Short mmCIF file of C-alpha atoms in Angstrom, two decimals:
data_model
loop_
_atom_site.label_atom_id
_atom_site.label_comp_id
_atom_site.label_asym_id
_atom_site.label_seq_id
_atom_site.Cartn_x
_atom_site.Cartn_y
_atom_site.Cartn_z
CA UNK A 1 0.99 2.01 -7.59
CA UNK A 2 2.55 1.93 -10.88
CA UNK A 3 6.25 3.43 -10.93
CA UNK A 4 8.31 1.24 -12.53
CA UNK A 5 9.32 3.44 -15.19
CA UNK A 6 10.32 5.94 -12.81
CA UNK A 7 12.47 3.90 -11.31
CA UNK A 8 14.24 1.76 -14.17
CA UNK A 9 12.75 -1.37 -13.18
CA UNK A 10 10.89 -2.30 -16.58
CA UNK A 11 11.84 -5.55 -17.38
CA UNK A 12 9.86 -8.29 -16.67
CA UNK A 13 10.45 -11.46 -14.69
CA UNK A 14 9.67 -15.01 -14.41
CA UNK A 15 6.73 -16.44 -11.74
CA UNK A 16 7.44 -16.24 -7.90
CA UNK A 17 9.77 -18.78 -7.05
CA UNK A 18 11.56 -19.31 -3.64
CA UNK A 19 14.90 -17.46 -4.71
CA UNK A 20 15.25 -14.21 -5.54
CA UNK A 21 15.30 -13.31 -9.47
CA UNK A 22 16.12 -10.38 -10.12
CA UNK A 23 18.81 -7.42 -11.41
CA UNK A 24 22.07 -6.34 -9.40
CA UNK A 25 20.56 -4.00 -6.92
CA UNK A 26 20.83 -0.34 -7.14
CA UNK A 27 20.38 0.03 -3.05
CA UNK A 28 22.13 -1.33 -0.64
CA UNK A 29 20.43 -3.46 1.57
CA UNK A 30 20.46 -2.84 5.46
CA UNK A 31 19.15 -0.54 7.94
CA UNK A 32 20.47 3.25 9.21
CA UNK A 33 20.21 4.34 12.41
CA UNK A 34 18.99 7.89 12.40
CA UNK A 35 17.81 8.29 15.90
CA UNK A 36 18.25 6.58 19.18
CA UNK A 37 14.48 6.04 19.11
CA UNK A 38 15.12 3.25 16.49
CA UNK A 39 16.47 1.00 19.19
CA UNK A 40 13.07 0.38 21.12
CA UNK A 41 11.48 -0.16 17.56
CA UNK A 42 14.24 -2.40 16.06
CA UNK A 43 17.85 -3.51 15.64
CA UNK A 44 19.61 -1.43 13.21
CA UNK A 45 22.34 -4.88 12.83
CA UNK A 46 19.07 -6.89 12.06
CA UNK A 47 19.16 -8.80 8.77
CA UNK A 48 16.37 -7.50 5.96
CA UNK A 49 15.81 -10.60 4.72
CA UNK A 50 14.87 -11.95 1.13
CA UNK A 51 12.39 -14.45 1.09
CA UNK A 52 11.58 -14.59 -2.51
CA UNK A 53 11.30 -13.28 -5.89
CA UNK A 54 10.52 -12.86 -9.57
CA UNK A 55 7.31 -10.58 -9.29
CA UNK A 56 6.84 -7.62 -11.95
CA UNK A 57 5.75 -5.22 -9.00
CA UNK A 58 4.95 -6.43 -5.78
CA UNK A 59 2.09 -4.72 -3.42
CA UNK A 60 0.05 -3.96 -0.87
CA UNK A 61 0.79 -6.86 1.60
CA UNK A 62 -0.93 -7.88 4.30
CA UNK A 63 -0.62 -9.80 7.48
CA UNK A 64 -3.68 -12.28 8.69
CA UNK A 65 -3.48 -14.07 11.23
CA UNK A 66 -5.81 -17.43 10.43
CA UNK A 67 -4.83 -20.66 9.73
CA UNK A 68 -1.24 -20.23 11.74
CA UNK A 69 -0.44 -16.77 9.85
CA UNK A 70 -0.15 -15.60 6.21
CA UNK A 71 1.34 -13.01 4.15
CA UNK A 72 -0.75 -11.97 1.39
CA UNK A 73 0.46 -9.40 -1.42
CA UNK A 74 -0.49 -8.17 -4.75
CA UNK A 75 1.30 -8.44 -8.22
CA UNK A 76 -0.89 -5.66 -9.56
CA UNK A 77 0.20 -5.78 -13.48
CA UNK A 78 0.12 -9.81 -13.56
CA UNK A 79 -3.35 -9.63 -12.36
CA UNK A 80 -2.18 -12.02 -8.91
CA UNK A 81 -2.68 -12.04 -6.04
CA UNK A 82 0.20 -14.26 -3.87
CA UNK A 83 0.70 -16.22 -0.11
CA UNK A 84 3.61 -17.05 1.98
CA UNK A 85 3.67 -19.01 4.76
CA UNK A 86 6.86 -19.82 6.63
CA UNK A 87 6.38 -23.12 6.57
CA UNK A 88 5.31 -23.60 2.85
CA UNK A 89 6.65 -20.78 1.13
CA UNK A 90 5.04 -18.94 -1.54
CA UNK A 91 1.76 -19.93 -3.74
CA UNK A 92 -0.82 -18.12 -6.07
CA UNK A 93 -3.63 -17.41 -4.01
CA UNK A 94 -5.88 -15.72 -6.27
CA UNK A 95 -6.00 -15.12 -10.13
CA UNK A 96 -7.35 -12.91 -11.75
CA UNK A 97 -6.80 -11.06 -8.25
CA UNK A 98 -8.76 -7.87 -10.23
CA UNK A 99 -10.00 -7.11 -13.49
CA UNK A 100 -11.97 -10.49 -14.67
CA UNK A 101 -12.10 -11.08 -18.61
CA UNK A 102 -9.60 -10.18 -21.20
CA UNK A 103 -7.84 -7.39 -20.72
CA UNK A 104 -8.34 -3.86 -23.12
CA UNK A 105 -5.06 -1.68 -23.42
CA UNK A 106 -7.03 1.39 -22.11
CA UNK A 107 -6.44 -0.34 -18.48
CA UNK A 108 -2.37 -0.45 -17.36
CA UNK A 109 -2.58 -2.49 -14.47
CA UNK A 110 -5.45 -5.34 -13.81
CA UNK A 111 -4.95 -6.83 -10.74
CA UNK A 112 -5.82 -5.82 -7.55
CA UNK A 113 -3.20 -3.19 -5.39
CA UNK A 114 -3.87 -2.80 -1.62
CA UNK A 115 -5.06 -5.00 1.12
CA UNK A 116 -6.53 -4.58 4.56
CA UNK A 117 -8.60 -6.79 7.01
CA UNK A 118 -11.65 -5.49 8.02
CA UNK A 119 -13.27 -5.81 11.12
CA UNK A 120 -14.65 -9.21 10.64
CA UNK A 121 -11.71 -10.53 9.10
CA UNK A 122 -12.64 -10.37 5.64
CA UNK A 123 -10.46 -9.40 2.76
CA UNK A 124 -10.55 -5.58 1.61
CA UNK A 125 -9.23 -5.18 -2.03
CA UNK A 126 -8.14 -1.40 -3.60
CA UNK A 127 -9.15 -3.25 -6.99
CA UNK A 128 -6.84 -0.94 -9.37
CA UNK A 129 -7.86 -3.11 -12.17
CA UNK A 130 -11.80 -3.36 -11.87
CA UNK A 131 -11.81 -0.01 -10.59
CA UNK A 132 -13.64 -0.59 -7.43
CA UNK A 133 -13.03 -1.54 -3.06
CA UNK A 134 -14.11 -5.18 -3.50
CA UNK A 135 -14.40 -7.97 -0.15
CA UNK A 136 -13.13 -11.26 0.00
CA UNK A 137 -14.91 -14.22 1.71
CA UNK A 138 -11.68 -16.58 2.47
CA UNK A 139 -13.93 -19.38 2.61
CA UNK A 140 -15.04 -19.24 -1.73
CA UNK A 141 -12.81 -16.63 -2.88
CA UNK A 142 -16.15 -14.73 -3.63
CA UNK A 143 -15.46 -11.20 -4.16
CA UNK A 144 -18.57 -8.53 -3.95
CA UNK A 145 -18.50 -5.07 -4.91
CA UNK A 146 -18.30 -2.69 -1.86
CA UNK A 147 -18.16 0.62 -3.54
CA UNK A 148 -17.48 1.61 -7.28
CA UNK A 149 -18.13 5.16 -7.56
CA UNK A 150 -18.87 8.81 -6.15
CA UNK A 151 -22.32 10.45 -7.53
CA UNK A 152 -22.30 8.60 -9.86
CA UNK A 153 -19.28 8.36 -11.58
CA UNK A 154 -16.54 5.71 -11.59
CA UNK A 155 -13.68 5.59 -9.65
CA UNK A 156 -10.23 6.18 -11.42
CA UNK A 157 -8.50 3.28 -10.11
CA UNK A 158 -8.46 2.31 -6.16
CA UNK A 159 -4.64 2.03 -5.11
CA UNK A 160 -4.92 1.87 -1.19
CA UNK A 161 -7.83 0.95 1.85
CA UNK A 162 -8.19 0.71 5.11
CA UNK A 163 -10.73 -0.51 7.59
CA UNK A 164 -11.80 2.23 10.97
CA UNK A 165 -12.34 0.74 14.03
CA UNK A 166 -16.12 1.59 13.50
CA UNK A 167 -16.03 0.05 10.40
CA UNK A 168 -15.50 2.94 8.22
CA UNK A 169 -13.22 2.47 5.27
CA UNK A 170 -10.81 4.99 4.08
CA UNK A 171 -9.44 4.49 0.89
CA UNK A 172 -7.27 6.95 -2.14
CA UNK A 173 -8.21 6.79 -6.30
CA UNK A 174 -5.43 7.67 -8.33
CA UNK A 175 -5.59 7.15 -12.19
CA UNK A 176 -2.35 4.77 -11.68
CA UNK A 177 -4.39 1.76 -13.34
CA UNK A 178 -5.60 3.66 -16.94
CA UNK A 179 -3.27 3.42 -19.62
CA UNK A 180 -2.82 6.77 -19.97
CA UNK A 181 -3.19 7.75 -16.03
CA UNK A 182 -4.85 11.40 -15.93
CA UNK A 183 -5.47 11.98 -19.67
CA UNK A 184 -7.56 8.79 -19.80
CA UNK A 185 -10.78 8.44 -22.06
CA UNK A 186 -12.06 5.79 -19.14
CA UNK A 187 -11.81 8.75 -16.43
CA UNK A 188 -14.95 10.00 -15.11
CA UNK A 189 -14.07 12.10 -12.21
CA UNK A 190 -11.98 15.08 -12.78
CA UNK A 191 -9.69 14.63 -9.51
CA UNK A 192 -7.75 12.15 -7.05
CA UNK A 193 -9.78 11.26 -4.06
CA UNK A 194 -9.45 10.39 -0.68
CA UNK A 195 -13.02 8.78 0.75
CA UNK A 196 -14.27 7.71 3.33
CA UNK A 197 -17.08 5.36 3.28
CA UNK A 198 -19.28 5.22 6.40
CA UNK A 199 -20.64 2.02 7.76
CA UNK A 200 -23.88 3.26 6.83
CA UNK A 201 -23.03 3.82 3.36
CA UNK A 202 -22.49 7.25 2.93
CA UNK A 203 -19.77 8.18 0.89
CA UNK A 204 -17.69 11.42 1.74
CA UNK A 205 -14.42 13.07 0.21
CA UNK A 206 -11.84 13.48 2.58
CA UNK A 207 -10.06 15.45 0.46
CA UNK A 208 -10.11 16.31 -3.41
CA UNK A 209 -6.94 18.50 -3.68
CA UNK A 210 -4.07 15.63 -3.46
CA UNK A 211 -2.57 15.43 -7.05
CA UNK A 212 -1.58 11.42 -6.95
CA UNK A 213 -2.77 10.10 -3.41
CA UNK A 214 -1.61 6.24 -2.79
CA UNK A 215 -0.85 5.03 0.54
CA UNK A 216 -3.04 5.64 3.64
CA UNK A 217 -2.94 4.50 7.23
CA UNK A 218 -4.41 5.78 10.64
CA UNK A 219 -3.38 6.32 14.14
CA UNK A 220 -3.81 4.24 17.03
CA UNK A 221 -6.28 6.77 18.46
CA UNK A 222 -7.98 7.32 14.88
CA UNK A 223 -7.43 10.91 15.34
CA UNK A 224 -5.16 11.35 12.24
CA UNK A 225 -5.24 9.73 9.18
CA UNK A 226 -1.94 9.61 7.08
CA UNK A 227 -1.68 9.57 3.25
CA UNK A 228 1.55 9.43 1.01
CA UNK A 229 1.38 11.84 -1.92
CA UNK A 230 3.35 9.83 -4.53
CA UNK A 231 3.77 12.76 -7.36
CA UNK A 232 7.88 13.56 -8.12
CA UNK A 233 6.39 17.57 -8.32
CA UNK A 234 5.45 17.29 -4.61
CA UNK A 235 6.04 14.20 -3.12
CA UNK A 236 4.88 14.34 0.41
CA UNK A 237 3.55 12.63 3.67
CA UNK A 238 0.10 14.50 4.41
CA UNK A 239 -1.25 13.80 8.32
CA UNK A 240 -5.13 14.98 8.84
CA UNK A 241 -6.60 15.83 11.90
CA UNK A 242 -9.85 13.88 12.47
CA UNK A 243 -13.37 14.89 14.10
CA UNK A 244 -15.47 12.34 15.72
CA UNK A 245 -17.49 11.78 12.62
CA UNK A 246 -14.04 10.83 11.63
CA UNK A 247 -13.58 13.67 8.91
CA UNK A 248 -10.82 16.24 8.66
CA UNK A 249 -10.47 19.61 10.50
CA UNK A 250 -6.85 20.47 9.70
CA UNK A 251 -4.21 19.12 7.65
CA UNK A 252 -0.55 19.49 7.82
CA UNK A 253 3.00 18.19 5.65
CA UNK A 254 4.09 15.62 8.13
CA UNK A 255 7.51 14.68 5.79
CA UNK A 256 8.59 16.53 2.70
CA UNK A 257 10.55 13.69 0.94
CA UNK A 258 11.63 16.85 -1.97
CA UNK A 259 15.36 16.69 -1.29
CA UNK A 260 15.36 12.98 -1.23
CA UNK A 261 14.05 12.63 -5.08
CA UNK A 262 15.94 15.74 -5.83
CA UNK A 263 18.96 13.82 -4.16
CA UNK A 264 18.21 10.89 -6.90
CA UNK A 265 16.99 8.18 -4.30
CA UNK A 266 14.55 5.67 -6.48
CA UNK A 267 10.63 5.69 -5.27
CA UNK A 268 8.27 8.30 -4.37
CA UNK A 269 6.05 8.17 -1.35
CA UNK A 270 3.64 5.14 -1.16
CA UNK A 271 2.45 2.45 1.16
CA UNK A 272 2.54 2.47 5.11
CA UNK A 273 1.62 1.21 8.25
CA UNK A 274 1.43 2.70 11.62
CA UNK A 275 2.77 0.70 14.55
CA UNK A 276 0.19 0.06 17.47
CA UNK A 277 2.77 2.27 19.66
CA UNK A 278 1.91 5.56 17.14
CA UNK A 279 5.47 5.54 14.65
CA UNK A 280 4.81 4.76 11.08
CA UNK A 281 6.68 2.75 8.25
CA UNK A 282 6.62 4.85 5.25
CA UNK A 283 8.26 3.76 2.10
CA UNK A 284 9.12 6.66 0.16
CA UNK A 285 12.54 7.71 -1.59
CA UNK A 286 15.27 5.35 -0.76
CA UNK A 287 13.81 2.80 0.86
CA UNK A 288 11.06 2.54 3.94
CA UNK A 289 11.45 5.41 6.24
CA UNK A 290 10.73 4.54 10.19
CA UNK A 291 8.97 7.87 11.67
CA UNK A 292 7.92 9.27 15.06
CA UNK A 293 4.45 10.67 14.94
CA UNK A 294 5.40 13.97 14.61
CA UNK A 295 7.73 12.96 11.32
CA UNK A 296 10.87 12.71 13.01
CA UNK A 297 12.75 10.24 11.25
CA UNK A 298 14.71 7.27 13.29
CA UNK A 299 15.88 5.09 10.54
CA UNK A 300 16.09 4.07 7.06
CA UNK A 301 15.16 0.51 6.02
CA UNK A 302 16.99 -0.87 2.42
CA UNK A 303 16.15 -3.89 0.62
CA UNK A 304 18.23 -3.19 -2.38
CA UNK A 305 15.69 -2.11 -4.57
CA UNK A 306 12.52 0.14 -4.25
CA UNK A 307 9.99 -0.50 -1.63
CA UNK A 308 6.41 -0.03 -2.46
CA UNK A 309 4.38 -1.06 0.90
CA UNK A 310 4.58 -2.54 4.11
CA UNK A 311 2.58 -4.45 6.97
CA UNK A 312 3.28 -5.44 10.46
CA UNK A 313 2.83 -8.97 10.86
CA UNK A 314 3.02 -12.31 13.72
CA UNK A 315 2.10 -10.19 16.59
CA UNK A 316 4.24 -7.03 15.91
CA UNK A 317 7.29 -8.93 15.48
CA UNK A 318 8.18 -8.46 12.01
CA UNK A 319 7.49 -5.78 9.09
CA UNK A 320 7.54 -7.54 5.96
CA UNK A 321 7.98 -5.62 2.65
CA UNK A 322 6.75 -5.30 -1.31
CA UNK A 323 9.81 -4.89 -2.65
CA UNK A 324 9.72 -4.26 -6.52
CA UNK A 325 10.41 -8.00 -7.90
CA UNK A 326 10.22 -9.67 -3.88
CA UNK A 327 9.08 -9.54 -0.80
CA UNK A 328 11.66 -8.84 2.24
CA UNK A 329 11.27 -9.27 5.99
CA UNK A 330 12.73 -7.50 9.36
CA UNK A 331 12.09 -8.47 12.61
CA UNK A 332 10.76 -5.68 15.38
CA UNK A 333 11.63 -5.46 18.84
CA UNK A 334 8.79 -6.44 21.43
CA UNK A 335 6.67 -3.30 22.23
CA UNK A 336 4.90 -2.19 25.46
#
C-alpha cells in the first residue's frame, strides 16, 4: 500500500544495502507488553532487530522455505522485488517485480505489493503495478497471469493475496497503484474488492462495501478470513465468518484502530499474518499489533518507523517485518 505521504516518509533513499539508511526515527523501537498472553507468543525484552535498509517502501514479505530459507519482500514504487538470506544478506531478486515497459504517470506504484506461497510452492504476486494476481515459477522467473479482472473489467490495483488450503485465493483491489487512487481515468470498476477466486476459476466478491481494503489473512481453521481496512475515515480490522464454500455469512469489527490515528500514531491498518496457534500480527497505527482471535490485544511491536506487513518465518520462530525504508526481525517463542 501506498502511505508514505501520510506518514511523512517522502524522501527517497539509496539501494538496499546491509546497514540501515534512513531518517532519525519517529517510534521507538521495542516491544509492550499488553497482556500476559504475550509471554507464550514472545519475549517482550526480545531485540527487534534491523537487518537492513535504504528501500522507498518496503512490502509484503514472505517466508519460503527452499533452498535453506528466504525472505522475500517487495519495494512496490522501485518496481523490485528483494531476498535475504542469513547467510548472504540481501540481493535483487526480481526487476521489474510488476509493471514491465516504461512507466506512464497515470500508474503511482509499478512493482509488485503482496506475496504468498501457494499450495505448490509457487510464487503468488498482488501485482499493484500490472494490475493483476500473477504466479511465479522460481525455477525461470516466468510470471503468468492468474486473474486480471471481474466481468470484465480491470482490476484497480491488487495490494494483498492469499492462497486457501483448497487452493482458493483470496485477495483485496484498492486503487493504491493509480496516480490519482479513486478518481483515476484507468479505473474500471466503481468499488474496492475483496475476491475470492475458486480453484475452478470462478470468481466471487467477498465483499464490495470496504472503502480501501489492503491486508488479508485467514484462520487456522479457514473459518474466518481477516482484512485490514486501511482508510484514516474508518480504519479498521474486519473478521468474516466463512461457509464451507468458503464465502461469508456474517461479518464483524474485530479492532477499531480510530483512537489510535486520532491519538497521532503513524500508519493505518495494513498487512498481517495469523499464527498457526489462531493470534494475528496486524500492523496498523503505531507499529504491529499482536492480537488474540477475538481482538484482544497482548502487545505492541515498534521498529522505529511505520510497519507495513509481516510474515512468520524458519518454522514459527521469527516474524520478520516491512518496515518503511527496512526490513526488521523478532524472534517467537516455540508454540504447541
Amino acid at each position: 500500500m501506498r502511505r508514505r505521504d501520510l506518514l511523512g516518509a517522502g524522501m527517497a533513499l539509496p539501494l538496499a544495502s546491509s546497514a540501515l539508511a534512513a531518517p532519525a526515527p519517529a517510534l521507538p523501537r521495542g516491544i509492550r507488553r499488553l497482556s500476559p498472553k504475550l509471554d507464550a507468543i514472545l519475549d517482550a525484552n526480545a531485540p527487534v532487530e534491523i537487518l537492513g535498509g535504504g528501500y522507498q517502501w518496503s512490502e509484503g514479505p514472505v517466508w519460503v522455505p527452499r533452498g535453506g530459507g528466504m525472505l522475500l519482500f517487495s519495494d512496490v514504487p522501485a518496481n523490485r522485488m528483494w531476498r535475504w538470506r542469513r547467510d548472504k544478506g540481501f540481493d535483487l531478486f526480481l526487476e521489474p517485480s510488476g509493471l514491465v515497459g516504461p512507466i506512464p504517470k497515470s500508474i503511482r506504484e509499478a512493482g509488485s505489493n503482496g506475496l504468498a506461497l501457494d499450495g505448490r510452492g509457487r510464487l503468488l504476486i498482488a501485482d499493484s503495478g500490472s494490475r493483476v494476481v500473477a504466479r511465479l515459477d522460481f525455477a525461470t522467473k516466468r510470471k503468468t497471469t492468474v486473474v486480471d479482472r471481474f466481468e470484465g473489467k480491470r482490476f484497480n490495483s491488487p495490494n494483498d493475496v492469499i492462497c486457501a488450503s483448497d487452493g482458493a485465493l483470496y485477495f483485496t483491489d484498492p486503487p493504491y497503484g493509480l496516480a490519482d487512487e479513486g478518481e483515476s481515468p484507468l479505473r474500471e470498476l466503481d468499488f474496492c474488492g475483496v475476491y475470492r477466486l475458486a480453484p475452478d476459476g470462478r470468481l466471487e466478491v467477498v465483499d464490495r462495501s470496504l472503502t480501501r481494503p489492503n491486508g488479508i489473512a485467514l484462520s487456522p481453521d479457514e473459518g474466518t478470513l481477516y482484512v485490514a481496512v486501511s482508510d484514516p475515515k474508518g480504519p479498521v480490522l474486519v473478521a468474516y465468518t466463512l461457509d464451507a464454500r468458503g464465502m461469508p455469512t456474517g461479518k464483524r469489527v474485530l479492532v477499531d484502530f480510530a483512537a489510535d490515528v486520532a491519538a497521532g500514531l503513524p500508519g493505518l491498518p495494513d498487512g498481517m499474518k495469523v499464527a498457526a496457534e489462531g493470534h494475528l500480527f496486524a500492523s496498523g497505527p503505531g507499529g504491529m499489533h499482536v492480537l488474540s482471535p477475538e481482538g484482544e490485544r497482548l502487545g505492541l511491536i515498534q521498529s522505529g518507523d511505520v510497519i507495513s506487513n509481516c510474515t512468520i518465518g524458519e518454522g514459527g520462530a521469527a516474524l520478520y517485518m516491512s518496515s518503511n525504508h527496512a526490513i526488521a526481525r523478532v524472534s517467537l517463542k516455540p508454540q504447541g
